[in-house]
Coordinates of C-alpha atoms and ligand atoms in Angstrom, one line a residue:
X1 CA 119.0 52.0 -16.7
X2 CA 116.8 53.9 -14.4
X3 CA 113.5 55.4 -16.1
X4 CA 112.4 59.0 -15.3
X5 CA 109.3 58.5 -12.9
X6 CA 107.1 60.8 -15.2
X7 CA 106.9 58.3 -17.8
X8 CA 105.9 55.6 -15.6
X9 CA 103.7 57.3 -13.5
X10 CA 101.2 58.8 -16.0
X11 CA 99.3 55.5 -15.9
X12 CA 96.2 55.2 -14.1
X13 CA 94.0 57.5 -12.2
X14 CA 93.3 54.4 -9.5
X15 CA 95.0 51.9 -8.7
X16 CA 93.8 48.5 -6.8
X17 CA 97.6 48.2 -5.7
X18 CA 101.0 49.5 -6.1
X19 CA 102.0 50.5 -2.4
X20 CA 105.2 48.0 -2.4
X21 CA 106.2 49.6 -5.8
X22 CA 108.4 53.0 -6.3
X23 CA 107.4 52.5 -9.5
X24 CA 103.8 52.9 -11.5
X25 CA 103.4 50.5 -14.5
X26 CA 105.0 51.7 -17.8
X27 CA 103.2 52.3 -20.9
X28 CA 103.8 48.6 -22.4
X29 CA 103.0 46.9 -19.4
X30 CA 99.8 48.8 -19.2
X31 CA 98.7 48.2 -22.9
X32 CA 99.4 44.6 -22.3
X33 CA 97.8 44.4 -18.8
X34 CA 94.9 46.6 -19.3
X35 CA 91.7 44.2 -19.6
X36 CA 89.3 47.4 -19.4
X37 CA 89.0 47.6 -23.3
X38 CA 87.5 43.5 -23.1
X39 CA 85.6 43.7 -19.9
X40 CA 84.0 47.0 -19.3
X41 CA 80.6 44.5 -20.2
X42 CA 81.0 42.9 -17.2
X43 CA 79.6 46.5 -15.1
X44 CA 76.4 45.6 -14.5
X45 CA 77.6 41.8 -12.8
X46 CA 80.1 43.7 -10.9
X47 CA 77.9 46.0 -9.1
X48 CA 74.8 43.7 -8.5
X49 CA 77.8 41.7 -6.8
X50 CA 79.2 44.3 -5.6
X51 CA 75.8 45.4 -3.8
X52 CA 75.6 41.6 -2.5
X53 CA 79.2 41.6 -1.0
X54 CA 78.4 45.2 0.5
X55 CA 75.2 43.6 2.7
X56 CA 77.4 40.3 3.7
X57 CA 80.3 42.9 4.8
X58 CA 77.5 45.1 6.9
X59 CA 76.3 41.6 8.5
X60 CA 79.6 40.7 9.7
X61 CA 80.2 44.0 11.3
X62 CA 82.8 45.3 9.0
X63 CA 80.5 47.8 7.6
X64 CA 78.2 50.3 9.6
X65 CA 74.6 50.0 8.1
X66 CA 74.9 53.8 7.5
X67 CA 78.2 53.3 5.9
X68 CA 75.8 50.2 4.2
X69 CA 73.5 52.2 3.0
X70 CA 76.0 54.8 2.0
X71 CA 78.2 52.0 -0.4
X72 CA 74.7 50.7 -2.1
X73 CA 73.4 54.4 -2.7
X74 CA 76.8 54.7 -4.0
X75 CA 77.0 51.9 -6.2
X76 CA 73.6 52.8 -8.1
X77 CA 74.8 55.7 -8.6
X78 CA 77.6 54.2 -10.0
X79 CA 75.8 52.0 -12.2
X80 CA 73.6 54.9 -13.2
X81 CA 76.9 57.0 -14.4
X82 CA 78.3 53.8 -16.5
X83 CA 74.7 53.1 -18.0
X84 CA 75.2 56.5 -19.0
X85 CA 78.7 55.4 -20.8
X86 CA 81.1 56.4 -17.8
X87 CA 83.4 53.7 -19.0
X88 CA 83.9 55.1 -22.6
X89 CA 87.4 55.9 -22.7
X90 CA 87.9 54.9 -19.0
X91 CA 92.1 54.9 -18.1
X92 CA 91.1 52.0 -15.7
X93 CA 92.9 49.0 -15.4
X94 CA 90.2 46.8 -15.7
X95 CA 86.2 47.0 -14.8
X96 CA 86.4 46.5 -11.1
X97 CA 89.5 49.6 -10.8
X98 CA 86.7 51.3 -12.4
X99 CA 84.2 50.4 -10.2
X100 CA 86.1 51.2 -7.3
X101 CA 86.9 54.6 -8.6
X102 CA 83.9 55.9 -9.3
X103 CA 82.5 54.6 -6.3
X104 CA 85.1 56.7 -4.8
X105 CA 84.2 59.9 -6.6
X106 CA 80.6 59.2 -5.5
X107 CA 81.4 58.5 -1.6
X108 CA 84.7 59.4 -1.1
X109 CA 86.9 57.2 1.7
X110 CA 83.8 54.6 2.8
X111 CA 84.5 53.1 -0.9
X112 CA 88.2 51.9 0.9
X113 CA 85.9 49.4 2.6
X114 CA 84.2 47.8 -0.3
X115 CA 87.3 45.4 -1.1
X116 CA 87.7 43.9 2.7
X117 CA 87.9 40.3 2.0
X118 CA 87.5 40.1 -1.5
X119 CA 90.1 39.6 -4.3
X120 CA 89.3 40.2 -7.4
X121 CA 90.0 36.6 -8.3
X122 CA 86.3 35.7 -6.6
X123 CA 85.1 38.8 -8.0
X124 CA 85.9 38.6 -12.1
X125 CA 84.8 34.9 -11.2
X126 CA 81.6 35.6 -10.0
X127 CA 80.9 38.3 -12.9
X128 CA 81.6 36.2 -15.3
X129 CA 79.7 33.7 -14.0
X130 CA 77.0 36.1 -14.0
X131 CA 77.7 37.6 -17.7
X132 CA 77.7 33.5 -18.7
X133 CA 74.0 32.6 -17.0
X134 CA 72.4 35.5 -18.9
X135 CA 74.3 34.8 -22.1
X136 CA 73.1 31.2 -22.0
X137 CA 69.6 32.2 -21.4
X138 CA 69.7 34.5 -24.7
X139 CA 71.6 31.7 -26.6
X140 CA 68.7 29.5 -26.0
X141 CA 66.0 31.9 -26.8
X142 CA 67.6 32.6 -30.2
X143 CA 68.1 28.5 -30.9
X144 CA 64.4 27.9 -29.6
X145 CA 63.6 30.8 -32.5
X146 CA 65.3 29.2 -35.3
X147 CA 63.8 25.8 -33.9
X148 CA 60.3 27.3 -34.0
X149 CA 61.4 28.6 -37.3
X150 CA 62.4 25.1 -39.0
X151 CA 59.5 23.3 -37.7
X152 CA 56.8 26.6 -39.4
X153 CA 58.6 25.6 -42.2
X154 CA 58.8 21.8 -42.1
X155 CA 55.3 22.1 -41.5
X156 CA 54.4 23.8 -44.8
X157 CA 56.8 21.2 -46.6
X158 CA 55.0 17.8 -45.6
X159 CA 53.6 17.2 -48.7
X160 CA 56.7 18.3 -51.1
X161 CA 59.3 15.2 -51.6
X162 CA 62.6 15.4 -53.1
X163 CA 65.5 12.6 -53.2
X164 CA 67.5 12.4 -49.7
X165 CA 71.2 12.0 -50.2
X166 CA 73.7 10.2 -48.7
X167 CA 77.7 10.9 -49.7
X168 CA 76.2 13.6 -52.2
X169 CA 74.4 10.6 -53.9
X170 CA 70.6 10.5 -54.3
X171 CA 69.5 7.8 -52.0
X172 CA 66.1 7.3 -50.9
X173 CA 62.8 9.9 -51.5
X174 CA 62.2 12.0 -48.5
X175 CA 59.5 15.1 -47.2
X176 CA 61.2 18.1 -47.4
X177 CA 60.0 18.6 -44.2
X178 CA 62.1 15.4 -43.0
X179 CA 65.3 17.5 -44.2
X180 CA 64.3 20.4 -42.2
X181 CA 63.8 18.7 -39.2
X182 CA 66.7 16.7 -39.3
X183 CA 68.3 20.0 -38.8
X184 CA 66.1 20.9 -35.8
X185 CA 66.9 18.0 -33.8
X186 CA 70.4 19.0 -33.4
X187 CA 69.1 22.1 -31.9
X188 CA 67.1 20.0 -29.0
X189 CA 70.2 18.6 -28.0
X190 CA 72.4 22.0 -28.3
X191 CA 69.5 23.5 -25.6
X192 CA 69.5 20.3 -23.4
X193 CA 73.6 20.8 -23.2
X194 CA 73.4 24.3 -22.3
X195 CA 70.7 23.4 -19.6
X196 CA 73.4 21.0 -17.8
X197 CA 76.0 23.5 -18.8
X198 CA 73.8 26.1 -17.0
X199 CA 73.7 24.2 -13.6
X200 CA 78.0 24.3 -13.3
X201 CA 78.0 27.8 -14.1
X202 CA 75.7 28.6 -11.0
X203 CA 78.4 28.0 -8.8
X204 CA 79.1 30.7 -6.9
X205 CA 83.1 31.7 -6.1
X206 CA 82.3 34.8 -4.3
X207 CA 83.8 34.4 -0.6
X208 CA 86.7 32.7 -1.9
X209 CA 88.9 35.6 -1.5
X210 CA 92.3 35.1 -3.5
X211 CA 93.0 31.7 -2.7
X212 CA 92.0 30.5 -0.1
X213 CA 88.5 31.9 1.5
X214 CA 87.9 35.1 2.5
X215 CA 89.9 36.0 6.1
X216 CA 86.1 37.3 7.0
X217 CA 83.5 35.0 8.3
X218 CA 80.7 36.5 5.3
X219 CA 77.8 34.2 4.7
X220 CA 78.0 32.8 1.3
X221 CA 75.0 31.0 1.3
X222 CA 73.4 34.1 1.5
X223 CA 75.6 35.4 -1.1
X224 CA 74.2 32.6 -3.2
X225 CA 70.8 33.3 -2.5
X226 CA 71.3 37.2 -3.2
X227 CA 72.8 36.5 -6.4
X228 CA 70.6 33.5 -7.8
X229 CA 73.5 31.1 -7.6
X230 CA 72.8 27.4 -7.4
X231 CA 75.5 26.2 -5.1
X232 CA 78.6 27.0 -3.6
X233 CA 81.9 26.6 -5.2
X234 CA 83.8 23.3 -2.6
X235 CA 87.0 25.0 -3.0
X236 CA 88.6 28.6 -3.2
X237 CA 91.6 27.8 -5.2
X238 CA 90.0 25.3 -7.5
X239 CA 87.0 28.2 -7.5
X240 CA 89.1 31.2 -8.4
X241 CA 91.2 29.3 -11.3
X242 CA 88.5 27.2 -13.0
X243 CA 87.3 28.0 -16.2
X244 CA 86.2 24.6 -16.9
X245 CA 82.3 26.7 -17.1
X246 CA 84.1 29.2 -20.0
X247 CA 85.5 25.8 -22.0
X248 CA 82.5 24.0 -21.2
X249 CA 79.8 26.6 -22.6
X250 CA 82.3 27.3 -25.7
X251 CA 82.3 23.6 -26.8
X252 CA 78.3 23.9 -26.7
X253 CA 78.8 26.7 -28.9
X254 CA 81.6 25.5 -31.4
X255 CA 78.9 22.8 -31.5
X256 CA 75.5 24.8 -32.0
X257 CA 78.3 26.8 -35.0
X258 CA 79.0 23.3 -36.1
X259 CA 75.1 22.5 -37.0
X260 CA 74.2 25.9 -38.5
X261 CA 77.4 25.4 -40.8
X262 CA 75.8 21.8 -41.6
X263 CA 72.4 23.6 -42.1
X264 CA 74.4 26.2 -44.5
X265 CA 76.2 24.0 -46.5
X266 CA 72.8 22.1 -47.5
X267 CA 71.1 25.6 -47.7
X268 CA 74.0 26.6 -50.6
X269 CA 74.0 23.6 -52.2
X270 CA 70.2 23.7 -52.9
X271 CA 70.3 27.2 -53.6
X272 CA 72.6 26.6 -56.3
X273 CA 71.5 26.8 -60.0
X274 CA 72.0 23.0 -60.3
X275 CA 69.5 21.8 -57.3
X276 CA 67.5 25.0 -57.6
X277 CA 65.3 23.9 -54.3
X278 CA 65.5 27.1 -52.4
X279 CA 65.3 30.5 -53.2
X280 CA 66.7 33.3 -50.8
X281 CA 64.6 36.2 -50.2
X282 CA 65.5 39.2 -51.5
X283 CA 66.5 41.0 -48.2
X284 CA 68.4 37.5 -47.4
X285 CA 70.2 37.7 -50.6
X286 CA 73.3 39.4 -51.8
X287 CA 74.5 40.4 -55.3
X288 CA 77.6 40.6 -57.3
X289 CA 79.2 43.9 -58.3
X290 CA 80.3 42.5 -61.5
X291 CA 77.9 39.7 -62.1
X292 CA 74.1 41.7 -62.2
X293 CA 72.1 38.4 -62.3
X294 CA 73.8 36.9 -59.1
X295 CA 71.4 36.1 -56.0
X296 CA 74.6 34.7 -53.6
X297 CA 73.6 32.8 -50.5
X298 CA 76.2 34.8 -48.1
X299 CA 74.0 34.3 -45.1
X300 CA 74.6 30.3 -45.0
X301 CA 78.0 30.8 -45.7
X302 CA 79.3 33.0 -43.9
X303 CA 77.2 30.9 -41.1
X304 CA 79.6 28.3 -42.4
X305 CA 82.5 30.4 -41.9
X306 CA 81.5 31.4 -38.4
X307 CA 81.6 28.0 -37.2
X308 CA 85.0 28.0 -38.0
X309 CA 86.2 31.2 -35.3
X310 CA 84.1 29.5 -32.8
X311 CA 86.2 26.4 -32.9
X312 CA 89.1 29.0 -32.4
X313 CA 87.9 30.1 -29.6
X314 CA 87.3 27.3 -28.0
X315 CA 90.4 25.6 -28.7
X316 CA 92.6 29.4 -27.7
X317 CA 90.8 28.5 -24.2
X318 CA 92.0 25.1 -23.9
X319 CA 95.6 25.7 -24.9
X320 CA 95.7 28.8 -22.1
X321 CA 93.8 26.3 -19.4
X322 CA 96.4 23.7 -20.0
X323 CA 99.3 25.2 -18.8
X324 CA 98.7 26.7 -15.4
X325 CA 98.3 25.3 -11.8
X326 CA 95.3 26.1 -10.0
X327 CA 94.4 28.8 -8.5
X328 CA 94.3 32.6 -10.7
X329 CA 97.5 33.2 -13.2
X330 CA 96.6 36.3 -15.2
X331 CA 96.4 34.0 -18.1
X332 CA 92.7 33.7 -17.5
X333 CA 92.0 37.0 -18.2
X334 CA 92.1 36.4 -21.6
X335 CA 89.0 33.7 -21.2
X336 CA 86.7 36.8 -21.8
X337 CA 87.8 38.2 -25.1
X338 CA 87.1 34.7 -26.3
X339 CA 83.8 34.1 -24.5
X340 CA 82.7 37.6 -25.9
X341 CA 83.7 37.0 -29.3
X342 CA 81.8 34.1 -29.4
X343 CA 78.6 34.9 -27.7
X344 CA 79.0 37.9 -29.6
X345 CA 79.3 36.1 -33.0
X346 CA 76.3 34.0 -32.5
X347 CA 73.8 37.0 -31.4
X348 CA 74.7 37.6 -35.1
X349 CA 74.8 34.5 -36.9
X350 CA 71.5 33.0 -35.4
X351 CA 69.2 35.9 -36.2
X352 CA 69.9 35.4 -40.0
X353 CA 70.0 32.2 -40.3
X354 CA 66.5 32.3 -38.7
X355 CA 65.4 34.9 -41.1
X356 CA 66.6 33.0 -44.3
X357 CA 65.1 30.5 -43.4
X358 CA 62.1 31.6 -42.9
X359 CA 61.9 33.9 -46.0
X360 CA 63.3 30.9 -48.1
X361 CA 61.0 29.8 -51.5
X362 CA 60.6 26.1 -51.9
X363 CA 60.4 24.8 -55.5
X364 CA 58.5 21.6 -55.2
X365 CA 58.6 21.0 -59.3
X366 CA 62.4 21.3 -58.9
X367 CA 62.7 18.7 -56.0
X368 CA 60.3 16.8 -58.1
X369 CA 62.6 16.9 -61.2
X370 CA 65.2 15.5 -59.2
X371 CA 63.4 12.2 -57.8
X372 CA 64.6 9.5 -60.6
X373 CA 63.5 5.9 -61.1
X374 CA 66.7 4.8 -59.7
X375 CA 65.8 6.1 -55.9
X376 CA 63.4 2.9 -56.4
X377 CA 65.9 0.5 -56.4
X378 CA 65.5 -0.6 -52.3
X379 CA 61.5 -0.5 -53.0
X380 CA 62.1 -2.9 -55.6
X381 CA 64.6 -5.0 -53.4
X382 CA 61.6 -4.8 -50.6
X383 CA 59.3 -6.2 -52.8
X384 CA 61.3 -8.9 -54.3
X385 CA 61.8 -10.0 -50.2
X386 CA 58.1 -10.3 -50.3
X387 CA 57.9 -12.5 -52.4
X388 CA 59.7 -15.0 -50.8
X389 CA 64.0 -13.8 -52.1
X390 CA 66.2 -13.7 -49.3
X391 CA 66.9 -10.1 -48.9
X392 CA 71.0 -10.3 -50.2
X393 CA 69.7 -12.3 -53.3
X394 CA 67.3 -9.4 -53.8
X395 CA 69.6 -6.7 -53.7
X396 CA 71.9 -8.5 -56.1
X397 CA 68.8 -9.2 -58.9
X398 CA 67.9 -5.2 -58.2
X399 CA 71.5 -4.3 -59.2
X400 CA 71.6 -6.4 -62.2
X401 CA 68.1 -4.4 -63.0
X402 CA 69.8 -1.1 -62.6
X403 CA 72.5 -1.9 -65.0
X404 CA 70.4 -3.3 -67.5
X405 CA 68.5 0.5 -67.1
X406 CA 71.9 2.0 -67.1
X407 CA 72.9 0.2 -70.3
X408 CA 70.0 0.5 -72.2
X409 CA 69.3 4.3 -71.3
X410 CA 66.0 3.9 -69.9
X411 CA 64.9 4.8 -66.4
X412 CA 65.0 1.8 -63.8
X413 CA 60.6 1.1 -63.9
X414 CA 60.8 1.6 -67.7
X415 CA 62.9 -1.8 -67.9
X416 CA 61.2 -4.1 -70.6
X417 CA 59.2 -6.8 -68.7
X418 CA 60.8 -9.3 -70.8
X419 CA 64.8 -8.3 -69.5
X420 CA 63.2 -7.6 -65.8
X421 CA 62.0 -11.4 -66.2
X422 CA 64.9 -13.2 -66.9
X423 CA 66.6 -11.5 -64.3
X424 CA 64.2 -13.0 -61.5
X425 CA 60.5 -14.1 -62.4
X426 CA 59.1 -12.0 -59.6
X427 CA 60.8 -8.9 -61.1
X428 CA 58.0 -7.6 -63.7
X429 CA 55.8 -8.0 -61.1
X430 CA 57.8 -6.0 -58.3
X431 CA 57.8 -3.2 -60.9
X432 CA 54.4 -2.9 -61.8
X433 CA 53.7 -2.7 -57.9
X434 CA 55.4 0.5 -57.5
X435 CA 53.2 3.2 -56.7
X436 CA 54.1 7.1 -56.7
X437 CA 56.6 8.8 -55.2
X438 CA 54.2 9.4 -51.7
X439 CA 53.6 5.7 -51.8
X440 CA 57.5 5.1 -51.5
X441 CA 58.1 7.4 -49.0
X442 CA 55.0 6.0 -46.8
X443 CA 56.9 2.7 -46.7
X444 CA 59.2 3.8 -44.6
X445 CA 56.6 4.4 -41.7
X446 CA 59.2 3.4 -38.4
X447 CA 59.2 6.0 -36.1
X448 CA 61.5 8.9 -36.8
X449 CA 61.0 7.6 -40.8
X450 CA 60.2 9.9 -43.3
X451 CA 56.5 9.4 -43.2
X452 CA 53.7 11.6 -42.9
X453 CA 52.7 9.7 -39.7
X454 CA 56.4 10.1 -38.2
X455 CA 56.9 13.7 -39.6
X456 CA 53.8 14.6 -37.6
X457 CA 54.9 13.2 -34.8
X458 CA 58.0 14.7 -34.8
X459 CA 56.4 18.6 -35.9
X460 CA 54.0 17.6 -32.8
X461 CA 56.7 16.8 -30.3
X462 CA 59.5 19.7 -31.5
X463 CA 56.6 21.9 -31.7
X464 CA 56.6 21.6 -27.7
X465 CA 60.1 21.4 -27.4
X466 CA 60.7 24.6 -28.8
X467 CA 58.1 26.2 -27.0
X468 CA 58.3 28.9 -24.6
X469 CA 59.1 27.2 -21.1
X470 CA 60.0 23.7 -23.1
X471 CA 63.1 22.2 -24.4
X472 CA 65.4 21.5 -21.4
Ligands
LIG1 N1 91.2 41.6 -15.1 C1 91.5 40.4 -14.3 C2 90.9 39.2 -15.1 O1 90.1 39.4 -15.9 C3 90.8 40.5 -13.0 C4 91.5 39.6 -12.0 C5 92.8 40.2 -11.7 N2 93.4 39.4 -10.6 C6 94.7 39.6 -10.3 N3 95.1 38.8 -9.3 N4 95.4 40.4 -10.9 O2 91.3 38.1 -14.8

């Protein structure tokens, strides 16, 4: 069936191609086709390369320098007209069609000459790659943020001890500050990945052409330099199909999702009514609208949630990488949606995670409560050792202890001398020896322990770490 060319050639205003059709694109191509809606964000990266390409094309004599001057006046202007929203409701195919046309309505023919030796298979390379450099760079300033923001905090909480827990058990006494930082640490890591991540991306493709270089002898080293690239990408088809720097950066984030989700699942559970730790703000808070006395930590977990689409997005990239040969198949235009999304998802998550945290009221009495006798138990196992009991024999004589305690319904240092003696001579002495809570805690003085000596070594060296200029 033949379709009436009116309904097929209503499409777009501009068109990058086309000539060896009779045809225009129908409507359900187009819909399907159209990558405009996704990455109109990538303007600005597509005329500052744009402007780059322009001066390698008037230094190989394929451009004038008037006609040079003409396509960079042009471009500004261009970039002036979509800062103003020119690409709201654009028809375009996709950002560089739009580009092209309204550097066309601004110069008229000299814009033919702005494509010579490019494809746009360097181009949406090299913007992304752009797009992905300055999206690092804010990713990291908002982790340093909430890493400034956990050490403030840890800082103000070296004095207030609460049980640590292992498998949801109580374990061992800790600083609350400990807990706090055991949740900045992750962060260091999450910046130092995105650091190495950050040297791949800054690869430059541009020169590559479609395939297999660009049929024009343009100076890409130039192009590198111009553009604040690193390096130059070894090979064009390898360069304009890899998205190993999209895959890469979204693993970092599924990962930095993966540690606030950690952070917000402690931050609920000690929010709860039954820990009662932590107490959200009220601007951090949320309410029921049937329950009036609800104060619901949404923030940490919907930061729980979040952690959960980033993993999507990582593993939707994957699964469209795996398939195709190298070199461009349009299947990589859909790496951007998922970059976006999840850029786009933490430039939300982080800033409120920060501010709960930050706004968060500690109830020391509360962790206090919590401590019991039995978190003792490997103090008391400690001291036995020094006093001569191999440490395996101690650890036995403790548990008989805390099953007497159990049995008789007493707490573990409230044992009657008498029972702690026949369990082991030394064991009315060991429990005499017990000192407060702080003492416990102090006996764990290793570095990265929960002491006050270790704590301040760690506040000392994140406090650097998350520093302007540090980290990386
Ligand atoms: N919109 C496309 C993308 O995002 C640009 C590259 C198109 N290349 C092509 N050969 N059709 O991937």
């Amino acid at each position: 069936m033949t379709r009436p060319p009116t309904e097929t050639h209503a499409a777009a205003p501009h068109q990058m191609w086309g000539g060896r059709f009779t045809l225009g694109p129908s409507e359900a191509l187009d819909a399907l086709n159209r990558s405009l809606p996704v990455d109109h964000r990538l303007w600005p990266q597509d005329v500052t390369a744009s402007k780059a390409w322009v001066h390698a094309l008037g230094r190989v004599g394929v451009l004038t320098s008037a006609e040079e001057s003409q396509l960079l006046d042009g471009l500004d202007r261009v970039a002036e007209r979509l800062a103003d929203g020119a690409a709201i409701g654009a028809p375009d195919e996709d950002v560089h069609t739009l580009v092209e046309r309204l550097l066309y309505e601004e110069v008229g023919a000299a814009a033919g000459k702005l494509h010579t030796g490019r494809s746009r298979n360097d181009q949406v390379a090299t913007d992304l790659r752009l797009w992905t450099l300055d999206a690092i760079d804010q990713l990291d300033a908002d982790l340093a943020t909430l890493g400034r923001t956990l050490v403030a905090r840890a800082r103000e909480g070296i004095d207030q001890i609460l049980p640590g827990y292992t498998h949801g058990q109580r374990a061992q006494p800790v600083r609350w500050a400990y807990v706090l930082l055991a949740h900045a640490w992750p962060l260091v890591r999450d910046r130092q990945r995105l650091a190495d991540a950050r040297r791949r991306v800054a690869e430059l493709p541009l020169g590559s052409g479609a395939l297999a270089g660009s049929g024009f002898p343009v100076d890409r080293v130039l192009l590198k330099e111009a553009l604040g690239f690193r390096s130059l990408s070894a090979n064009a088809l390898d360069a304009t199909g890899d998205r190993d720097f999209v895959a890469e950066v979204l693993f970092h984030i599924a990962l930095v999702g993966t540690h606030l989700s950690r952070l917000g699942a402690e931050l609920v559970q000690y929010a709860s009514s039954e820990y009662g730790f932590v107490r959200l703000a009220d601007d951090f808070s949320t309410g029921s609208s049937l329950m009036p006395q609800k104060r619901n930590p949404d923030v940490f977990e919907l930061a729980r949630a979040k952690s959960a689409r980033l993993l999507g997005d990582l593993l939707a990239l994957l699964a469209t990488l795996k398939g195709i040969p190298a070199g461009y198949s349009k299947d990589l235009q859909e790496d951007k949606a998922l970059l976006f999304d999840a850029c786009d998802t933490l430039a939300v998550v982080l800033p409120a995670v920060t501010g709960a945290v930050a706004s968060l009221s500690i109830d020391g009495q509360r962790m206090l409560a919590a401590l019991d006798a039995s978190l003792r138990a490997t103090d008391v196992a400690d001291l036995l050792v020094e006093a001569g009991v191999p440490f395996r024999e101690s650890h036995r004589l403790v548990g008989k202890l805390v099953r007497e305690a159990e049995r008789a319904g007493v707490p573990l240092d409230q044992v009657p001398q008498a029972v702690a003696a026949s369990i082991h001579p030394a064991l009315g002495a060991a429990l005499a020896q017990l000192g407060s809570w702080e003492d416990s805690v102090e006996g764990r003085a290793t570095p990265g322990g929960a002491s006050r000596k270790s704590v301040e070594d760690q506040l000392e060296e994140l406090r650097k770490l998350f520093a302007p200029g540090g980290g990386a």
